[in-house]
Coordinates of N, CA and C in Angstrom, one line a residue:
X1495 N 43.0 0.6 39.9 CA 44.4 0.1 39.7 C 45.4 1.2 40.1
X1496 N 45.0 2.5 39.8 CA 45.9 3.6 40.2 C 46.0 3.6 41.8
X1497 N 44.9 3.4 42.5 CA 45.0 3.4 43.9 C 45.8 2.2 44.4
X1498 N 45.7 1.1 43.8 CA 46.6 -0.1 44.2 C 48.0 0.2 44.0
X1499 N 48.4 0.9 42.9 CA 49.8 1.3 42.6 C 50.3 2.3 43.6
X1500 N 49.4 3.1 44.2 CA 49.9 4.1 45.1 C 50.5 5.3 44.4
X1501 N 50.0 5.6 43.2 CA 50.5 6.7 42.4 C 49.5 7.9 42.3
X1502 N 50.1 9.1 42.3 CA 49.2 10.3 42.1 C 49.0 10.5 40.6
X1503 N 48.0 11.3 40.3 CA 47.6 11.6 38.9 C 48.7 12.1 38.1
X1504 N 49.6 13.0 38.7 CA 50.7 13.6 38.0 C 51.8 12.6 37.6
X1505 N 51.7 11.4 38.3 CA 52.7 10.4 38.0 C 52.3 9.5 36.8
X1506 N 51.1 9.7 36.3 CA 50.5 8.8 35.3 C 50.2 9.6 34.0
X1507 N 50.3 8.9 32.9 CA 49.9 9.5 31.6 C 48.8 8.6 31.0
X1508 N 47.6 9.2 30.6 CA 46.5 8.5 30.1 C 46.8 8.0 28.7
X1509 N 46.8 6.7 28.5 CA 47.1 6.1 27.1 C 45.8 5.7 26.4
X1510 N 44.6 6.1 27.0 CA 43.4 5.7 26.4 C 43.0 4.3 26.6
X1511 N 42.2 3.7 25.7 CA 41.8 2.3 25.9 C 42.5 1.4 24.9
X1512 N 43.1 0.4 25.4 CA 43.9 -0.5 24.6 C 43.2 -1.9 24.5
X1513 N 43.4 -2.5 23.3 CA 42.9 -3.9 23.1 C 44.0 -4.8 23.5
X1514 N 43.7 -5.7 24.4 CA 44.7 -6.6 24.9 C 44.3 -8.1 24.5
X1515 N 45.3 -8.9 24.2 CA 45.0 -10.3 23.8 C 44.3 -11.0 24.9
X1516 N 43.3 -11.7 24.6 CA 42.5 -12.5 25.6 C 41.4 -11.8 26.2
X1517 N 41.3 -10.5 26.0 CA 40.1 -9.7 26.5 C 39.2 -9.3 25.4
X1518 N 37.9 -9.3 25.7 CA 36.9 -9.0 24.6 C 36.8 -7.5 24.4
X1519 N 37.0 -6.7 25.4 CA 36.8 -5.3 25.3 C 38.0 -4.5 25.6
X1520 N 38.2 -3.4 24.9 CA 39.4 -2.5 25.3 C 39.4 -2.1 26.7
X1521 N 40.5 -1.9 27.3 CA 40.6 -1.6 28.8 C 41.4 -0.2 28.9
X1522 N 41.0 0.6 29.9 CA 41.7 1.8 30.1 C 43.1 1.5 30.5
X1523 N 44.1 2.4 30.1 CA 45.5 2.1 30.4 C 46.2 3.5 30.7
X1524 N 47.2 3.4 31.6 CA 48.0 4.6 31.9 C 49.5 4.1 31.8
X1525 N 50.3 5.1 31.5 CA 51.8 4.9 31.6 C 52.3 5.6 32.8
X1526 N 53.3 4.9 33.5 CA 53.9 5.5 34.7 C 55.0 6.4 34.2
X1527 N 55.0 7.7 34.7 CA 56.1 8.6 34.4 C 57.1 8.6 35.5
X1528 N 58.1 7.8 35.4 CA 59.1 7.6 36.4 C 60.0 8.8 36.4
X1529 N 60.3 9.3 37.6 CA 61.2 10.4 37.9 C 62.6 9.8 38.3
X1530 N 63.7 10.3 37.6 CA 65.0 9.8 38.0 C 65.3 10.2 39.5
X1531 N 66.0 9.3 40.2 CA 66.4 9.6 41.5 C 67.6 10.5 41.5
X1532 N 67.6 11.6 42.3 CA 68.7 12.5 42.3 C 69.9 11.9 43.0
X1533 N 71.0 11.9 42.4 CA 72.2 11.3 43.0 C 73.4 12.3 42.8
X1534 N 74.0 12.5 44.0 CA 75.2 13.4 43.9 C 76.4 12.7 43.3
X1535 N 77.1 13.4 42.5 CA 78.3 12.7 41.9 C 79.5 12.6 42.8
X1536 N 79.4 13.4 43.9 CA 80.5 13.4 44.9 C 80.1 12.7 46.1
X1537 N 80.8 11.7 46.6 CA 80.4 10.9 47.7 C 80.4 11.7 49.0
X1538 N 79.7 11.2 50.0 CA 79.8 11.8 51.3 C 81.2 11.8 51.9
X1539 N 81.7 12.9 52.5 CA 83.0 12.9 53.2 C 83.0 11.9 54.4
X1540 N 84.1 11.2 54.6 CA 84.2 10.3 55.7 C 83.9 10.9 57.1
X1541 N 84.3 12.2 57.2 CA 84.0 12.9 58.4 C 82.6 12.8 58.9
X1542 N 81.7 12.7 57.9 CA 80.2 12.7 58.2 C 79.6 11.3 58.1
X1543 N 80.4 10.3 57.7 CA 79.9 9.0 57.6 C 80.3 8.1 58.8
X1544 N 81.3 8.6 59.5 CA 81.8 7.8 60.7 C 81.3 8.3 62.0
X1545 N 80.0 8.7 62.0 CA 79.4 9.2 63.2 C 78.3 8.3 63.8
X1546 N 78.1 7.1 63.2 CA 77.1 6.2 63.7 C 75.8 6.5 62.9
X1547 N 74.9 5.5 63.0 CA 73.6 5.6 62.3 C 72.4 6.0 63.1
X1548 N 72.6 5.9 64.5 CA 71.5 6.2 65.4 C 71.3 7.7 65.5
X1549 N 70.0 8.1 65.3 CA 69.7 9.5 65.4 C 68.3 9.6 65.8
X1550 N 68.1 10.3 67.0 CA 66.7 10.4 67.5 C 66.5 11.9 68.0
X1551 N 65.3 12.3 67.9 CA 65.0 13.6 68.4 C 65.5 14.7 67.5
X1552 N 65.6 15.9 68.0 CA 66.2 17.1 67.3 C 65.3 17.5 66.2
X1553 N 64.0 17.3 66.3 CA 63.1 17.6 65.2 C 63.1 19.1 64.9
X1554 N 63.1 19.9 65.9 CA 63.0 21.3 65.7 C 64.2 21.8 65.0
X1555 N 65.4 21.3 65.4 CA 66.7 21.8 64.8 C 66.7 21.3 63.3
X1556 N 66.3 20.0 63.1 CA 66.3 19.5 61.7 C 65.4 20.3 60.8
X1557 N 64.2 20.7 61.3 CA 63.3 21.5 60.5 C 63.9 22.8 60.2
X1558 N 64.5 23.5 61.1 CA 65.1 24.8 60.9 C 66.2 24.7 59.9
X1559 N 67.1 23.7 60.1 CA 68.2 23.5 59.1 C 67.8 23.1 57.8
X1560 N 66.7 22.3 57.7 CA 66.1 21.9 56.4 C 65.6 23.1 55.7
X1561 N 65.0 24.0 56.4 CA 64.5 25.3 55.8 C 65.6 26.1 55.2
X1562 N 66.7 26.2 56.0 CA 67.9 26.9 55.5 C 68.4 26.3 54.2
X1563 N 68.4 25.0 54.2 CA 68.9 24.3 53.0 C 68.0 24.6 51.8
X1564 N 66.7 24.6 52.0 CA 65.8 24.9 50.9 C 66.1 26.3 50.4
X1565 N 66.3 27.3 51.3 CA 66.6 28.6 50.8 C 67.9 28.7 50.1
X1566 N 68.9 28.0 50.6 CA 70.2 28.0 49.9 C 70.1 27.3 48.5
X1567 N 69.4 26.2 48.4 CA 69.2 25.5 47.1 C 68.4 26.4 46.1
X1568 N 67.6 27.3 46.6 CA 66.8 28.2 45.8 C 67.6 29.4 45.3
X1569 N 68.9 29.5 45.8 CA 69.7 30.6 45.3 C 70.3 31.5 46.3
X1570 N 70.1 31.2 47.6 CA 70.6 32.1 48.7 C 71.9 31.5 49.3
X1571 N 72.5 32.3 50.2 CA 73.6 31.8 50.9 C 73.2 31.8 52.4
X1572 N 73.3 30.7 53.1 CA 72.9 30.6 54.5 C 74.0 30.0 55.3
X1573 N 74.1 30.4 56.6 CA 75.1 30.0 57.5 C 74.5 29.7 58.8
X1574 N 74.8 28.5 59.4 CA 74.3 28.2 60.7 C 75.5 27.6 61.5
X1575 N 75.7 28.2 62.7 CA 76.8 27.7 63.6 C 76.1 27.1 64.8
X1576 N 76.5 25.9 65.2 CA 75.8 25.2 66.3 C 76.8 25.0 67.4
X1577 N 76.4 25.5 68.6 CA 77.3 25.5 69.7 C 76.8 24.5 70.8
X1578 N 77.8 24.1 71.6 CA 77.4 23.2 72.7 C 78.6 22.5 73.3
X1579 N 78.3 21.8 74.4 CA 79.4 21.0 75.0 C 79.8 19.8 74.2
X1580 N 81.0 19.2 74.5 CA 81.4 18.0 73.8 C 80.4 16.9 74.0
X1581 N 80.1 16.1 73.0 CA 79.3 15.0 73.1 C 77.8 15.2 73.0
X1582 N 77.4 16.4 72.8 CA 75.9 16.7 72.8 C 75.3 16.5 71.4
X1583 N 76.1 16.1 70.4 CA 75.5 15.6 69.1 C 75.5 16.7 68.0
X1584 N 76.4 17.7 68.1 CA 76.5 18.7 67.1 C 76.9 18.2 65.7
X1585 N 77.9 17.4 65.7 CA 78.4 16.8 64.5 C 77.4 15.8 63.9
X1586 N 76.8 15.0 64.8 CA 75.8 14.1 64.4 C 74.6 14.8 63.7
X1587 N 74.2 15.9 64.3 CA 73.1 16.7 63.7 C 73.5 17.2 62.3
X1588 N 74.7 17.7 62.2 CA 75.1 18.2 60.9 C 75.2 17.1 59.9
X1589 N 75.6 15.9 60.3 CA 75.7 14.8 59.4 C 74.4 14.3 58.9
X1590 N 73.4 14.4 59.8 CA 72.0 14.0 59.4 C 71.5 14.9 58.3
X1591 N 71.7 16.2 58.5 CA 71.3 17.2 57.5 C 72.0 16.9 56.2
X1592 N 73.3 16.7 56.3 CA 74.2 16.5 55.1 C 73.7 15.3 54.4
X1593 N 73.4 14.2 55.1 CA 73.0 13.0 54.4 C 71.7 13.1 53.7
X1594 N 70.8 13.9 54.2 CA 69.5 14.2 53.5 C 69.7 15.0 52.3
X1595 N 70.6 16.0 52.4 CA 71.0 16.8 51.3 C 71.6 16.0 50.2
X1596 N 72.5 15.1 50.6 CA 73.2 14.2 49.6 C 72.2 13.3 48.9
X1597 N 71.2 12.8 49.6 CA 70.2 12.0 49.0 C 69.3 12.7 48.0
X1598 N 69.3 14.1 48.1 CA 68.5 14.9 47.2 C 69.4 15.3 46.0
X1599 N 70.6 15.0 46.0 CA 71.5 15.3 44.9 C 72.4 16.5 45.1
X1600 N 72.4 17.0 46.3 CA 73.3 18.2 46.6 C 74.7 17.7 46.9
X1601 N 75.6 18.6 46.8 CA 77.1 18.3 47.0 C 77.4 18.6 48.5
X1602 N 78.0 17.6 49.1 CA 78.3 17.8 50.6 C 79.9 17.8 50.7
X1603 N 80.4 18.8 51.3 CA 81.8 18.9 51.5 C 82.0 19.2 53.0
X1604 N 83.2 18.8 53.5 CA 83.4 18.9 55.0 C 84.9 19.0 55.3
X1605 N 85.2 19.6 56.4 CA 86.5 19.6 57.0 C 86.4 19.9 58.5
X1606 N 87.5 19.6 59.2 CA 87.5 19.9 60.6 C 88.8 20.6 61.0
X1607 N 88.7 21.2 62.2 CA 89.9 21.8 62.8 C 90.4 20.9 63.9
X1608 N 91.7 20.7 64.0 CA 92.3 19.8 65.0 C 92.9 20.6 66.1
X1609 N 92.8 20.1 67.3 CA 93.3 20.8 68.5 C 94.9 20.9 68.4
X1610 N 95.4 22.0 68.8 CA 96.8 22.2 68.9 C 97.6 22.3 67.5
X1611 N 96.9 22.1 66.4 CA 97.6 22.2 65.1 C 97.6 23.6 64.6
X1612 N 96.5 24.3 64.6 CA 96.4 25.7 64.2 C 96.8 25.8 62.7
X1613 N 96.4 24.9 61.9 CA 96.8 24.9 60.5 C 95.9 25.9 59.8
X1614 N 96.4 26.9 59.1 CA 95.5 27.9 58.4 C 94.7 27.2 57.3
X1615 N 93.4 27.5 57.3 CA 92.5 27.1 56.3 C 92.2 25.6 56.3
X1616 N 92.6 24.9 57.4 CA 92.5 23.4 57.4 C 91.2 22.8 56.9
X1617 N 90.0 23.3 57.4 CA 88.8 22.6 57.0 C 88.5 22.9 55.5
X1618 N 88.8 24.1 55.0 CA 88.6 24.4 53.6 C 89.5 23.6 52.7
X1619 N 90.7 23.3 53.2 CA 91.7 22.5 52.4 C 91.1 21.1 52.3
X1620 N 90.6 20.5 53.4 CA 90.1 19.2 53.4 C 88.9 19.1 52.5
X1621 N 88.0 20.1 52.5 CA 86.8 20.1 51.7 C 87.2 20.2 50.2
X1622 N 88.2 21.1 49.9 CA 88.6 21.3 48.5 C 89.3 20.0 48.0
X1623 N 90.1 19.3 48.8 CA 90.7 18.1 48.4 C 89.7 17.0 48.1
X1624 N 88.6 16.9 48.9 CA 87.6 15.9 48.6 C 86.9 16.3 47.3
X1625 N 86.7 17.5 47.0 CA 86.0 18.0 45.8 C 86.9 17.6 44.6
X1626 N 88.2 17.9 44.7 CA 89.2 17.6 43.7 C 89.3 16.1 43.4
X1627 N 89.3 15.3 44.4 CA 89.5 13.9 44.3 C 88.3 13.2 43.6
X1628 N 87.1 13.8 43.7 CA 85.9 13.2 43.2 C 85.2 13.9 42.0
X1629 N 85.9 14.9 41.5 CA 85.3 15.6 40.3 C 86.1 15.1 39.1
X1630 N 85.4 14.7 38.0 CA 86.2 14.3 36.8 C 87.1 15.4 36.3
X1631 N 88.3 15.0 35.8 CA 89.3 15.9 35.4 C 88.8 16.9 34.3
X1632 N 88.0 16.4 33.4 CA 87.5 17.2 32.3 C 86.6 18.3 32.7
X1633 N 86.0 18.1 33.9 CA 85.0 19.2 34.4 C 85.7 20.0 35.5
X1634 N 86.8 19.6 36.0 CA 87.4 20.2 37.2 C 87.8 21.6 37.0
X1635 N 88.4 21.9 35.9 CA 89.0 23.2 35.7 C 87.9 24.3 35.8
X1636 N 86.8 24.1 35.1 CA 85.7 25.1 35.1 C 85.0 25.2 36.4
X1637 N 85.1 24.2 37.2 CA 84.4 24.2 38.5 C 85.2 24.7 39.7
X1638 N 86.4 25.2 39.3 CA 87.3 25.7 40.4 C 87.2 27.2 40.5
X1639 N 86.5 27.9 39.5 CA 86.4 29.3 39.5 C 87.6 30.0 38.8
X1640 N 87.8 31.3 39.0 CA 88.7 32.1 38.3 C 90.2 32.0 38.8
X1641 N 90.3 31.4 40.0 CA 91.7 31.5 40.6 C 92.2 30.1 41.0
X1642 N 92.1 29.2 40.0 CA 92.6 27.8 40.2 C 94.1 27.7 40.6
X1643 N 94.9 28.7 40.1 CA 96.3 28.7 40.5 C 96.5 28.9 42.0
X1644 N 95.7 29.8 42.6 CA 95.7 30.1 44.0 C 95.3 28.8 44.8
X1645 N 94.3 28.1 44.3 CA 93.8 26.9 45.0 C 94.9 25.8 45.0
X1646 N 95.7 25.8 43.9 CA 96.7 24.8 43.8 C 97.8 25.0 44.9
X1647 N 97.9 26.2 45.5 CA 98.8 26.4 46.6 C 98.2 25.8 47.9
X1648 N 96.9 25.6 47.9 CA 96.3 24.9 49.1 C 96.3 23.4 48.9
X1649 N 96.0 23.0 47.6 CA 95.9 21.5 47.3 C 96.9 21.3 46.1
X1650 N 98.2 21.0 46.3 CA 99.1 21.0 45.2 C 98.8 20.0 44.1
X1651 N 98.1 18.9 44.4 CA 97.8 17.9 43.4 C 96.9 18.5 42.3
X1652 N 96.3 19.6 42.5 CA 95.5 20.3 41.5 C 96.3 20.5 40.2
X1653 N 97.6 20.9 40.3 CA 98.4 21.1 39.2 C 98.6 19.9 38.3
X1654 N 98.5 18.7 38.9 CA 98.6 17.5 38.1 C 97.2 17.1 37.5
X1655 N 96.1 17.5 38.1 CA 94.8 17.1 37.6 C 94.3 18.0 36.5
X1656 N 94.7 19.3 36.5 CA 94.2 20.2 35.5 C 95.4 20.7 34.7
X1657 N 95.4 20.3 33.4 CA 96.6 20.6 32.6 C 96.8 22.1 32.4
X1658 N 95.7 22.8 32.0 CA 95.9 24.3 31.7 C 95.5 25.2 32.9
X1659 N 95.8 24.7 34.1 CA 95.5 25.5 35.3 C 96.2 26.8 35.3
X1660 N 95.5 27.9 35.6 CA 96.1 29.2 35.6 C 97.1 29.3 36.7
X1661 N 98.2 30.1 36.4 CA 99.2 30.3 37.4 C 98.8 31.1 38.5
X1662 N 99.4 31.0 39.7 CA 99.1 31.9 40.8 C 99.4 33.4 40.5
X1663 N 98.6 34.3 41.1 CA 98.8 35.7 40.9 C 100.2 36.1 41.2
X1664 N 100.7 35.6 42.3 CA 102.1 35.9 42.8 C 102.7 34.6 43.2
X1665 N 103.8 34.1 42.6 CA 104.4 32.9 42.9 C 105.7 33.0 43.8
X1666 N 106.0 34.2 44.1 CA 107.2 34.5 44.9 C 107.0 34.5 46.4
X1667 N 105.8 34.3 46.8 CA 105.6 34.3 48.3 C 104.3 33.5 48.6
X1668 N 104.1 33.3 49.9 CA 102.9 32.6 50.3 C 101.6 33.5 50.0
X1669 N 100.5 32.9 49.7 CA 99.3 33.7 49.4 C 98.8 34.4 50.7
X1670 N 98.3 35.6 50.5 CA 97.7 36.3 51.6 C 96.4 35.7 52.0
X1671 N 95.8 36.1 53.1 CA 94.5 35.7 53.5 C 93.5 36.2 52.5
X1672 N 93.7 37.4 52.0 CA 92.7 38.0 51.0 C 92.7 37.1 49.7
X1673 N 93.9 36.8 49.3 CA 94.0 36.0 48.0 C 93.4 34.6 48.2
X1674 N 93.7 33.9 49.3 CA 93.1 32.6 49.6 C 91.6 32.7 49.7
X1675 N 91.1 33.8 50.4 CA 89.7 33.9 50.6 C 89.0 34.2 49.3
X1676 N 89.6 35.0 48.4 CA 89.0 35.3 47.1 C 88.9 34.0 46.2
X1677 N 90.0 33.2 46.3 CA 90.0 32.0 45.5 C 89.0 31.0 46.0
X1678 N 88.9 30.8 47.3 CA 88.0 29.8 47.8 C 86.5 30.3 47.5
X1679 N 86.3 31.5 47.7 CA 84.9 32.1 47.4 C 84.6 31.8 45.9
X1680 N 85.5 32.1 45.0 CA 85.3 31.9 43.6 C 85.0 30.4 43.3
X1681 N 85.8 29.5 44.0 CA 85.6 28.1 43.8 C 84.2 27.6 44.3
X1682 N 83.8 28.1 45.4 CA 82.4 27.7 45.9 C 81.3 28.2 45.1
X1683 N 81.5 29.4 44.5 CA 80.6 30.0 43.6 C 80.4 29.2 42.3
X1684 N 81.6 28.7 41.8 CA 81.6 27.9 40.6 C 81.0 26.5 40.8
X1685 N 81.4 25.9 42.0 CA 80.9 24.6 42.3 C 79.4 24.6 42.5
X1686 N 78.9 25.6 43.2 CA 77.4 25.7 43.5 C 76.6 26.1 42.3
X1687 N 77.2 26.6 41.2 CA 76.5 26.9 40.0 C 76.0 25.6 39.3
X1688 N 76.7 24.5 39.6 CA 76.3 23.2 39.0 C 75.3 22.5 39.9
X1689 N 75.6 22.4 41.2 CA 74.7 21.8 42.2 C 74.8 22.5 43.5
X1690 N 73.7 22.8 44.2 CA 73.9 23.4 45.5 C 74.8 22.7 46.5
X1691 N 75.4 23.4 47.3 CA 76.5 22.8 48.2 C 76.2 23.0 49.7
X1692 N 76.5 22.0 50.4 CA 76.5 22.1 51.9 C 78.0 22.0 52.3
X1693 N 78.5 22.9 53.1 CA 79.9 22.9 53.5 C 79.9 22.8 55.1
X1694 N 80.4 21.7 55.6 CA 80.4 21.5 57.1 C 81.8 21.8 57.6
X1695 N 81.9 22.7 58.6 CA 83.1 23.0 59.2 C 83.0 22.6 60.7
X1696 N 83.8 21.6 61.1 CA 83.6 21.0 62.4 C 84.7 21.5 63.3
X1697 N 84.3 21.7 64.6 CA 85.3 22.1 65.7 C 85.9 23.4 65.4
X1698 N 85.1 24.4 65.2 CA 85.7 25.8 64.9 C 86.3 26.4 66.1
X1699 N 86.1 25.9 67.3 CA 86.8 26.4 68.4 C 88.3 26.3 68.3
X1700 N 88.8 25.4 67.5 CA 90.2 25.2 67.3 C 90.7 25.8 66.0
X1701 N 89.9 26.6 65.3 CA 90.3 27.1 64.0 C 91.4 28.2 64.2
X1702 N 92.3 28.2 63.3 CA 93.3 29.3 63.3 C 92.6 30.5 62.8
X1703 N 93.2 31.7 63.1 CA 92.6 32.9 62.8 C 92.4 33.1 61.3
X1704 N 93.4 32.7 60.4 CA 93.2 32.8 59.0 C 91.9 32.0 58.5
X1705 N 91.7 30.9 59.1 CA 90.5 30.1 58.8 C 89.2 30.9 59.0
X1706 N 89.2 31.5 60.2 CA 88.0 32.3 60.5 C 87.8 33.6 59.6
X1707 N 89.0 34.1 59.3 CA 88.9 35.3 58.4 C 88.4 34.9 57.0
X1708 N 88.8 33.7 56.5 CA 88.3 33.2 55.3 C 86.8 32.9 55.4
X1709 N 86.3 32.3 56.5 CA 84.9 32.1 56.7 C 84.1 33.4 56.7
X1710 N 84.7 34.4 57.3 CA 84.0 35.7 57.3 C 83.9 36.3 55.9
X1711 N 84.9 36.1 55.1 CA 84.9 36.6 53.8 C 83.8 36.0 53.0
X1712 N 83.6 34.7 53.1 CA 82.6 33.9 52.4 C 81.2 34.4 52.8
X1713 N 81.0 34.6 54.1 CA 79.8 35.0 54.7 C 79.4 36.4 54.1
X1714 N 80.4 37.2 53.8 CA 80.1 38.6 53.4 C 80.1 38.7 51.9
X1715 N 80.5 37.7 51.1 CA 80.7 37.8 49.7 C 79.3 37.5 49.0
X1716 N 78.8 38.5 48.4 CA 77.4 38.4 47.8 C 77.4 37.5 46.6
X1717 N 78.5 37.3 45.9 CA 78.5 36.4 44.8 C 78.3 34.9 45.1
X1718 N 78.6 34.5 46.3 CA 78.5 33.1 46.7 C 77.0 32.8 47.0
X1719 N 76.5 32.0 46.2 CA 75.0 31.6 46.3 C 74.9 30.1 46.3
X1720 N 73.7 29.6 46.6 CA 73.4 28.2 46.6 C 74.3 27.4 47.5
X1721 N 74.6 28.0 48.6 CA 75.5 27.5 49.6 C 75.0 27.5 51.0
X1722 N 75.0 26.4 51.7 CA 74.7 26.4 53.1 C 75.9 25.9 53.9
X1723 N 76.4 26.8 54.8 CA 77.5 26.5 55.7 C 77.0 26.0 57.0
X1724 N 77.4 24.9 57.5 CA 77.1 24.4 58.8 C 78.4 24.2 59.6
X1725 N 78.5 25.0 60.7 CA 79.7 25.0 61.5 C 79.3 24.5 62.9
X1726 N 80.3 23.9 63.6 CA 80.1 23.5 65.0 C 81.2 24.0 65.8
X1727 N 80.9 24.3 67.0 CA 82.0 24.7 68.0 C 81.6 24.4 69.4
X1728 N 82.6 24.3 70.3 CA 82.3 24.1 71.7 C 82.4 25.5 72.4
X1729 N 81.2 26.0 72.8 CA 81.2 27.3 73.4 C 81.9 27.3 74.7
X1730 N 82.0 26.1 75.4 CA 82.7 26.1 76.7 C 84.2 26.3 76.6
X1731 N 84.7 26.3 75.4 CA 86.2 26.5 75.2 C 86.5 27.9 74.6
X1732 N 85.6 28.7 74.5 CA 85.8 30.1 73.9 C 86.1 31.1 75.0
X1733 N 87.2 31.8 74.9 CA 87.5 32.9 75.8 C 87.0 34.2 75.2
X1734 N 86.9 35.2 75.9 CA 86.3 36.5 75.4 C 87.1 37.0 74.2
X1735 N 88.4 36.7 74.1 CA 89.2 37.2 73.0 C 89.4 36.2 71.9
X1736 N 88.7 35.1 71.9 CA 88.8 34.1 70.9 C 88.3 34.8 69.5
X1737 N 89.1 34.5 68.4 CA 88.6 35.1 67.1 C 87.2 34.7 66.7
X1738 N 86.8 33.5 67.1 CA 85.4 33.1 66.7 C 84.4 34.0 67.4
X1739 N 84.7 34.4 68.6 CA 83.7 35.4 69.3 C 83.5 36.6 68.5
X1740 N 84.6 37.1 67.9 CA 84.5 38.3 67.1 C 83.7 38.0 65.8
X1741 N 83.9 36.8 65.2 CA 83.2 36.5 64.0 C 81.7 36.4 64.3
X1742 N 81.3 35.8 65.5 CA 79.9 35.7 65.8 C 79.3 37.1 66.1
X1743 N 80.1 38.0 66.6 CA 79.6 39.3 66.9 C 79.5 40.2 65.7
X1744 N 80.2 40.0 64.6 CA 80.3 40.9 63.5 C 79.7 40.4 62.2
X1745 N 79.3 39.1 62.2 CA 78.8 38.5 61.0 C 77.3 38.0 61.2
X1746 N 76.6 38.0 60.1 CA 75.2 37.6 60.2 C 75.1 36.1 60.1
X1747 N 75.1 35.4 61.2 CA 75.1 34.0 61.2 C 74.0 33.6 62.2
X1748 N 73.5 32.3 61.9 CA 72.5 31.7 62.8 C 73.2 30.8 63.8
X1749 N 73.2 31.1 65.1 CA 73.9 30.3 66.1 C 72.9 29.4 66.9

């Protein structure tokens, strides 16, 4: 019967022999130990769901990225940047990894950089807003980290969602790159303490310099754990003095 059910021994508990109505002799019985399916409380970002369902090949890349995710989920911080020409499937590959992570119960966040906008911190703001929109208000405050007031300068609606949100360190001016970087790193640390996180940063070739400085800070911050960052960029659009080139040269990332 166990073979017919397709269950392993660890999925079954021996209940001994039971007397059943209509049968003359007791029969051996087992109970099935059902395992709950891991479900992430935060839905997949639309950036990663609007890429189509067809995905073929790329087995080697999937295996490598899957290994990085296992290491991140086990308590490490991992970063992988994927380069290539437009249309070669970089975003689709990251979406495939992200969907598998989401199915395992991991938190998936994402943001992109837009051409010609040059908005500071744009992909991090998009990722933070998605996190804020889908985290229950009663749990949101503690999952923002120590600098929720600084994060509210990036996502103003935070002030409405969290009643006792801490005030910004300095309210008389715009936050510096260091202050934003520290606040975002603290947020990712707090968020990943609950569930491991995958953060997708798309089209980094269009990232404003403050965005890349923030990314570098996270890569170098030892407190940030249980985090996998997946970035994509078009290497055909990078000049020798592009700030992303400096980041690749000075940071420990997998390209």
